[in-house]
Short mmCIF file of C-alpha atoms in Angstrom, two decimals:
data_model
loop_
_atom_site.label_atom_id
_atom_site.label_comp_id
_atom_site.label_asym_id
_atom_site.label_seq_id
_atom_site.Cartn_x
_atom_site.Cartn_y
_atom_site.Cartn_z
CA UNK A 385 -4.89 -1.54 -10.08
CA UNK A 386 -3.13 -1.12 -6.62
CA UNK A 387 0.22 -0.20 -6.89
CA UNK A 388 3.17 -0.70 -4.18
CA UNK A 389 6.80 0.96 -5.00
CA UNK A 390 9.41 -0.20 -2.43
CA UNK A 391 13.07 1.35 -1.47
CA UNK A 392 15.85 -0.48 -0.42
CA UNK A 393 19.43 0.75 0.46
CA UNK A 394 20.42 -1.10 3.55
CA UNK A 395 23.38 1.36 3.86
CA UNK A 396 21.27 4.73 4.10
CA UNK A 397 19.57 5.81 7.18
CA UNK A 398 16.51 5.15 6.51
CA UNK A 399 16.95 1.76 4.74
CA UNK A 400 13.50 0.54 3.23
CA UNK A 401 10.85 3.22 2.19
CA UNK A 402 7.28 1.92 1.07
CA UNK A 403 4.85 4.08 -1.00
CA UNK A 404 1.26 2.02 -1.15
CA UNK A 405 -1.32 3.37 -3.17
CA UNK A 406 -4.79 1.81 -2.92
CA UNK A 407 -7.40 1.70 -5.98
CA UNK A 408 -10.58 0.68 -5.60
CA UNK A 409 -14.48 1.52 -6.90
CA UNK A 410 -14.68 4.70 -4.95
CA UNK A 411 -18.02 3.77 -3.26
CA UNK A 412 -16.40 1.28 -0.99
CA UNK A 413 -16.75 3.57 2.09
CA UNK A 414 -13.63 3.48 4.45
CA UNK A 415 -12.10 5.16 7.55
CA UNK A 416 -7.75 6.72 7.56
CA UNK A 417 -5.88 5.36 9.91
CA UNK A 418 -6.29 4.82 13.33
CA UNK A 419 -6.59 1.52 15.81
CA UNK A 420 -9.56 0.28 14.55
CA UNK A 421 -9.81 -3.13 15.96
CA UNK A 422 -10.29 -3.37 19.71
CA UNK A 423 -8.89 -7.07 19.87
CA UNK A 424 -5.55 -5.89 18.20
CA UNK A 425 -5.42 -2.00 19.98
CA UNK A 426 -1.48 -1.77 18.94
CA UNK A 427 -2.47 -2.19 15.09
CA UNK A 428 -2.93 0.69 12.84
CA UNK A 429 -4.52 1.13 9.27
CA UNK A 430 -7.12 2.53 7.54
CA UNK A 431 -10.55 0.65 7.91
CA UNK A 432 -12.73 -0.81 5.30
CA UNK A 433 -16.28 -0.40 6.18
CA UNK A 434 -17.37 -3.00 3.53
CA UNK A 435 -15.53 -6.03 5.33
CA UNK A 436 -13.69 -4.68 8.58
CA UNK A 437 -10.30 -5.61 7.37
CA UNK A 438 -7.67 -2.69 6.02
CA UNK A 439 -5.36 -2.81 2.73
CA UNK A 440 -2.38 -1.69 4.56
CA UNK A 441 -1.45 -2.40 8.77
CA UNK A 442 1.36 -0.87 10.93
CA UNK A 443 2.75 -2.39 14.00
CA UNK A 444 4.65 0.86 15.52
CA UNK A 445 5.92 -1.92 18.23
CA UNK A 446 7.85 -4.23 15.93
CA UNK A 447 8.27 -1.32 13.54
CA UNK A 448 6.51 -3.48 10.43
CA UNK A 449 3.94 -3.00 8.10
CA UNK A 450 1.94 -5.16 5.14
CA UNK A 451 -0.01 -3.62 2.42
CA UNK A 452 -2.29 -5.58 0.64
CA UNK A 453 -3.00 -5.73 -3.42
CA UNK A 454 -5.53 -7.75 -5.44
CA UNK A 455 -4.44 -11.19 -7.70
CA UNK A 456 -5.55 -12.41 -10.56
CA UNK A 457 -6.55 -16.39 -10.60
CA UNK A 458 -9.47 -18.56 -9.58
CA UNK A 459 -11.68 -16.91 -6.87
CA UNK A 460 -12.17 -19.00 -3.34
CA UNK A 461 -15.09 -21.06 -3.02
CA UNK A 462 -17.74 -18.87 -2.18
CA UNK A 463 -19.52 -20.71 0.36
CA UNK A 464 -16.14 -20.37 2.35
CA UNK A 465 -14.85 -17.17 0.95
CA UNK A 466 -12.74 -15.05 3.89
CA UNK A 467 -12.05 -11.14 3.45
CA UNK A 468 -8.77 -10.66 2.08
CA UNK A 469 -8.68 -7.73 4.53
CA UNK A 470 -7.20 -9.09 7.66
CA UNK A 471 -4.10 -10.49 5.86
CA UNK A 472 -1.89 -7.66 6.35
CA UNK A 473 -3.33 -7.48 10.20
CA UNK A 474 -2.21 -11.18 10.66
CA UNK A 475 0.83 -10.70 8.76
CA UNK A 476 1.90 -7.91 10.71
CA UNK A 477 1.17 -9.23 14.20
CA UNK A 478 2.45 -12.92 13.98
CA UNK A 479 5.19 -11.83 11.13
CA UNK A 480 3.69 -13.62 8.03
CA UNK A 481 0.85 -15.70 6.66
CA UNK A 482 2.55 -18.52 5.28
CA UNK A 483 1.16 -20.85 8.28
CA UNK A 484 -2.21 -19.98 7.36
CA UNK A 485 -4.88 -22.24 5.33
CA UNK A 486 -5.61 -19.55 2.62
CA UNK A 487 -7.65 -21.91 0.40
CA UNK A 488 -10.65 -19.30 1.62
CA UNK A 489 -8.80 -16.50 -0.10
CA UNK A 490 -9.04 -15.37 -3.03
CA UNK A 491 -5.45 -14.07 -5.13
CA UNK A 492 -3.51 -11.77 -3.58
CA UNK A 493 -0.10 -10.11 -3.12
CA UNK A 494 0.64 -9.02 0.32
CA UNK A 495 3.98 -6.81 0.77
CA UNK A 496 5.86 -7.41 4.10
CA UNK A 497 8.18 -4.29 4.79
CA UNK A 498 10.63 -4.23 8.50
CA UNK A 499 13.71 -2.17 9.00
CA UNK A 500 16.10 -4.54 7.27
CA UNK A 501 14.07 -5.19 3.94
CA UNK A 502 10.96 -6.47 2.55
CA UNK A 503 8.99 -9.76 1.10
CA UNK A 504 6.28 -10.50 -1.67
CA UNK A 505 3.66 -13.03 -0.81
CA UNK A 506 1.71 -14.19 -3.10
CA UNK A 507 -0.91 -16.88 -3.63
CA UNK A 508 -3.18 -17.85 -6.68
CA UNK A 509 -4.17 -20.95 -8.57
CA UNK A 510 -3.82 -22.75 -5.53
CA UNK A 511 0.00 -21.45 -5.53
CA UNK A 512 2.06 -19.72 -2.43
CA UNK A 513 4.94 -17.81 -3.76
CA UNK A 514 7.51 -15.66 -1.54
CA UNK A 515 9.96 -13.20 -2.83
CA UNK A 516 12.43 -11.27 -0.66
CA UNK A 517 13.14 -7.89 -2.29
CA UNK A 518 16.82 -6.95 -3.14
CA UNK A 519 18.54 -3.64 -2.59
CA UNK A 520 17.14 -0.91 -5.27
CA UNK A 521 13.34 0.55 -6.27
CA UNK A 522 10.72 -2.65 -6.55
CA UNK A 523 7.07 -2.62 -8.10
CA UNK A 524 4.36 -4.09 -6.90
CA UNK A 525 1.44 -4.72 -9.20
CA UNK A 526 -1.89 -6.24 -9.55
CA UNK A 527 -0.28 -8.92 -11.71
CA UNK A 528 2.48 -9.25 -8.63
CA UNK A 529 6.52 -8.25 -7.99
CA UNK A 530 7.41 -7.17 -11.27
CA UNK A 531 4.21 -7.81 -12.45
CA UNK A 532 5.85 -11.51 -13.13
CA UNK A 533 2.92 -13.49 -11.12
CA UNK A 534 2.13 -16.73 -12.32
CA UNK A 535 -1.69 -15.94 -12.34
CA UNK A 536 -1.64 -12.99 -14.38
CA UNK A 537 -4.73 -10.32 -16.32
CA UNK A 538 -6.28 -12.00 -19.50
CA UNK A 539 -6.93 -8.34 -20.25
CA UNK A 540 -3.95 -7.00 -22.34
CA UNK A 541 -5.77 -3.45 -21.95
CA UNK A 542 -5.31 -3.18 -17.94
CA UNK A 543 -1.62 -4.93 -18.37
CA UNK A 544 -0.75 -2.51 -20.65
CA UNK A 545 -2.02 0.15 -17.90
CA UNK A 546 -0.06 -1.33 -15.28
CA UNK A 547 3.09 -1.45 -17.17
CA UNK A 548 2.72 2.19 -18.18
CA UNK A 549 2.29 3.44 -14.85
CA UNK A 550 4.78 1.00 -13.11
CA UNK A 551 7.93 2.20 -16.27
CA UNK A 552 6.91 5.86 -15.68
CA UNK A 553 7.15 5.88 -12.10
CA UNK A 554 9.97 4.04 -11.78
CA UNK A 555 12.13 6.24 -13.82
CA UNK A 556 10.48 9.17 -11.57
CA UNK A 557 12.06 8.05 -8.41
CA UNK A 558 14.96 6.55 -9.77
CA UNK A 559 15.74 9.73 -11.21
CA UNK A 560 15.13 12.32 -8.14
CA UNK A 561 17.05 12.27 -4.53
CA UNK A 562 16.30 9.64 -2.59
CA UNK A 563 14.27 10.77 1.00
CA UNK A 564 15.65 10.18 4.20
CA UNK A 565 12.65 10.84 6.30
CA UNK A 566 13.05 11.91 9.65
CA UNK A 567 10.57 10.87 12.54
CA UNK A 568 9.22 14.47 13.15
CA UNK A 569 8.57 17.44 10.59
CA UNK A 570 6.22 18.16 7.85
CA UNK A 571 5.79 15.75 4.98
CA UNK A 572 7.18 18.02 2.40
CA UNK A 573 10.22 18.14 4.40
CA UNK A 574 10.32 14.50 5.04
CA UNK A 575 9.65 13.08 1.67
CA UNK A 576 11.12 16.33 -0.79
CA UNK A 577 11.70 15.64 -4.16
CA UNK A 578 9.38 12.44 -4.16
CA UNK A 579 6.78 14.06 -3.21
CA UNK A 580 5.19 15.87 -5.71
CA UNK A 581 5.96 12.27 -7.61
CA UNK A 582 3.67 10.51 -5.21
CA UNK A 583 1.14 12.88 -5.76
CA UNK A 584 0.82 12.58 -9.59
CA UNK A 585 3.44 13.75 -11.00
CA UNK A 586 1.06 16.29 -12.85
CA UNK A 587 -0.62 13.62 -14.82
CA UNK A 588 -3.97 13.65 -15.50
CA UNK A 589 -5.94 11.24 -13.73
CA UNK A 590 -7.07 9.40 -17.12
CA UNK A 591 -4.19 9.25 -18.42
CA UNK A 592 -2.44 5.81 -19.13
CA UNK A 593 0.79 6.38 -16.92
CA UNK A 594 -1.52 8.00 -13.93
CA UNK A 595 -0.45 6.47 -10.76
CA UNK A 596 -2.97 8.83 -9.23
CA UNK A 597 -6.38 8.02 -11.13
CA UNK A 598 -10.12 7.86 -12.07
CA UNK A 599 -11.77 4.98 -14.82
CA UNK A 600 -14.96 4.63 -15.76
CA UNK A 601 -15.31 1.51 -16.79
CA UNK A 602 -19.26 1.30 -18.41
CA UNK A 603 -20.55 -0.40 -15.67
CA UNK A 604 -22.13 3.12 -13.61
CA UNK A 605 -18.74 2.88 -10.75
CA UNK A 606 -15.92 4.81 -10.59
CA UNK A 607 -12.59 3.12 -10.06
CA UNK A 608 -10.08 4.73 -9.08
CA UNK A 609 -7.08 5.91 -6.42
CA UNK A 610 -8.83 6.47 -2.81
CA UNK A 611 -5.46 6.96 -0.71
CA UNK A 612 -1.76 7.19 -0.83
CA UNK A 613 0.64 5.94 1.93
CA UNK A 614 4.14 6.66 2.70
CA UNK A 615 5.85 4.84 5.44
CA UNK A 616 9.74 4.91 5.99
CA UNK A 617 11.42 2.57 8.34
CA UNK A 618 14.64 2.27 10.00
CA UNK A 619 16.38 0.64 13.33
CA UNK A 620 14.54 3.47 15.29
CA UNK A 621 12.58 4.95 12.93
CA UNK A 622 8.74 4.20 11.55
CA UNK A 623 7.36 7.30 9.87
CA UNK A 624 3.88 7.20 8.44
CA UNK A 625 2.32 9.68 6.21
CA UNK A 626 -1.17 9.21 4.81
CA UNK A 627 -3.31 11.13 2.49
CA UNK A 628 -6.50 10.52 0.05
CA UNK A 629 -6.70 10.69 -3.33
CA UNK A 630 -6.16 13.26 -5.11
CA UNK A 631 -4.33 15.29 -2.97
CA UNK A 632 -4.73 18.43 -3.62
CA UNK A 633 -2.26 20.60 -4.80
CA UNK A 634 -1.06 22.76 -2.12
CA UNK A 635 -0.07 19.38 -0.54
CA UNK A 636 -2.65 20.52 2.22
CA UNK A 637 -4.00 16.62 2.26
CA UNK A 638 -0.97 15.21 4.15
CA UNK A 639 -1.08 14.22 7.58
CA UNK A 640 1.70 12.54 9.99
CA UNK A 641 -0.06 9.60 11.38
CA UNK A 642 0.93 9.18 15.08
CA UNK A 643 2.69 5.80 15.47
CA UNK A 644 3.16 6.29 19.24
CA UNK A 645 -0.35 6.30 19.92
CA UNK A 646 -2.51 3.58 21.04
CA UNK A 647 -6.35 4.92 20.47
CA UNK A 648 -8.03 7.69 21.17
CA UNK A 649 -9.06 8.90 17.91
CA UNK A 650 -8.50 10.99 14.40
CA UNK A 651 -7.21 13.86 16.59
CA UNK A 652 -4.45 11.48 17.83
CA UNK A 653 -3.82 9.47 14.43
CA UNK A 654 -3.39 12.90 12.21
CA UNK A 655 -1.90 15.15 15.24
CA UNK A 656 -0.55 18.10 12.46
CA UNK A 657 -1.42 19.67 9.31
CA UNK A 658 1.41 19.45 7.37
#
């Protein structure tokens, strides 16, 4: 139940902001952000160990970024099944995946954000859909942009989760100031009011409107939120903050992730404690 809220105002400063958060059984082992892949060393994003690919990739060059969310719909073929994971690192790098074959690939929705706006891609059911995002707040779902994806949850339970979180959350920020991140500075400063938002809101982690949670579903795995990130762009801005989930409450989890650097580490990719 990955969720992805996205900010538009193309007169503010800072015109799109993105806020990805990834859910996913919480055994899946996986690395923050950093260049991960030697072949594309200007790439960042956090790595999954499981298939080498990332749910969300940052090109601090062409100041872009794709985060990636899970479909509903008939699965691949298995004998020719590709990792959904190096989507957003294609998308990012040769600005979309609409020339691909993605017949090995099963449902997705990727979210495309740049400096000027944002688009939806999704495919499913043999299906390729784009959407560009207008001005104002935009949800992301599981079950797509507005959770209005052709191929859609049978389950009326996990719908009804998705809809509770996505209605809570975007009253939240509609309701609080509006961030103007800066490229420098502490994320409290840069993110303010939305912040503590991101973070929870002070919902428990079980509860139905949780954007931040933990489900046990019966099957012995936990599912649940493993990271949150924040990325704000602009024409000369990309700002990326990054933290797993939950964060704890002195907002001690947050880390800057250096966009300027090419390598060299988790020293370089979280350079302050914010």
């Amino acid at each position: 139940m990955c969720t992805a809220f996205v900010s538009i105002d193309p007169e503010a400063a800072v015109p799109v902001l993105l806020l990805s958060v990834r859910d996913e059984y919480l055994g899946r082992a996986w690395l923050p952000p950093d260049h991960h892949w030697p072949q594309r060393p200007e790439l960042l994003g956090g790595l999954d160990l499981a298939a080498g690919g990332t749910w969300l990739a940052v090109d601090p060059a062409r100041r872009t970024a794709a985060c990636l969310l899970n479909g509903f719909g008939p699965l691949a073929p298995a004998g020719t099944r590709l990792s959904r994971g190096e989507l957003p690192l294609t998308a990012v790098r040769e600005g979309g995946i609409g020339h691909l074959d993605l017949t090995p690939y099963d449902p997705f929705h990727l979210v495309q954000v740049r400096p000027d706006g944002a688009r939806v891609t999704s495919w499913g059911g043999g299906l390729l859909t784009e959407h560009e995002l207008p001005a104002g707040l935009s949800v992301v779902l599981n079950d797509g942009l507005e959770g209005m994806a052709a191929n859609r949850t049978a389950s009326e339970r996990i719908r009804s989760l998705m809809a509770a979180r996505a209605d809570h959350f975007r009253a939240r920020f509609a309701a609080a100031p509006r961030p103007g991140p800066a490229a420098e500075g502490a994320t409290e400063r840069a993110w303010g009011d939305w912040l503590p938002i991101v973070a929870g809101d002070g919902l428990a982690l079980d509860e139905d409107t949780a954007l931040i949670q933990r489900r046990d579903f019966g099957d012995g795995r936990i599912w649940g939120s493993s990271s949150i990130s924040l990325l704000a762009l602009g024409p000369e801005l990309l700002r990326y903050d990054f933290a797993s989930a939950p964060v704890p409450g002195d907002g001690s989890g947050w880390r800057r992730v250096d966009v300027a650097a090419a390598g060299g580490g988790l020293d370089r990719a979280f350079p302050e404690r914010t």
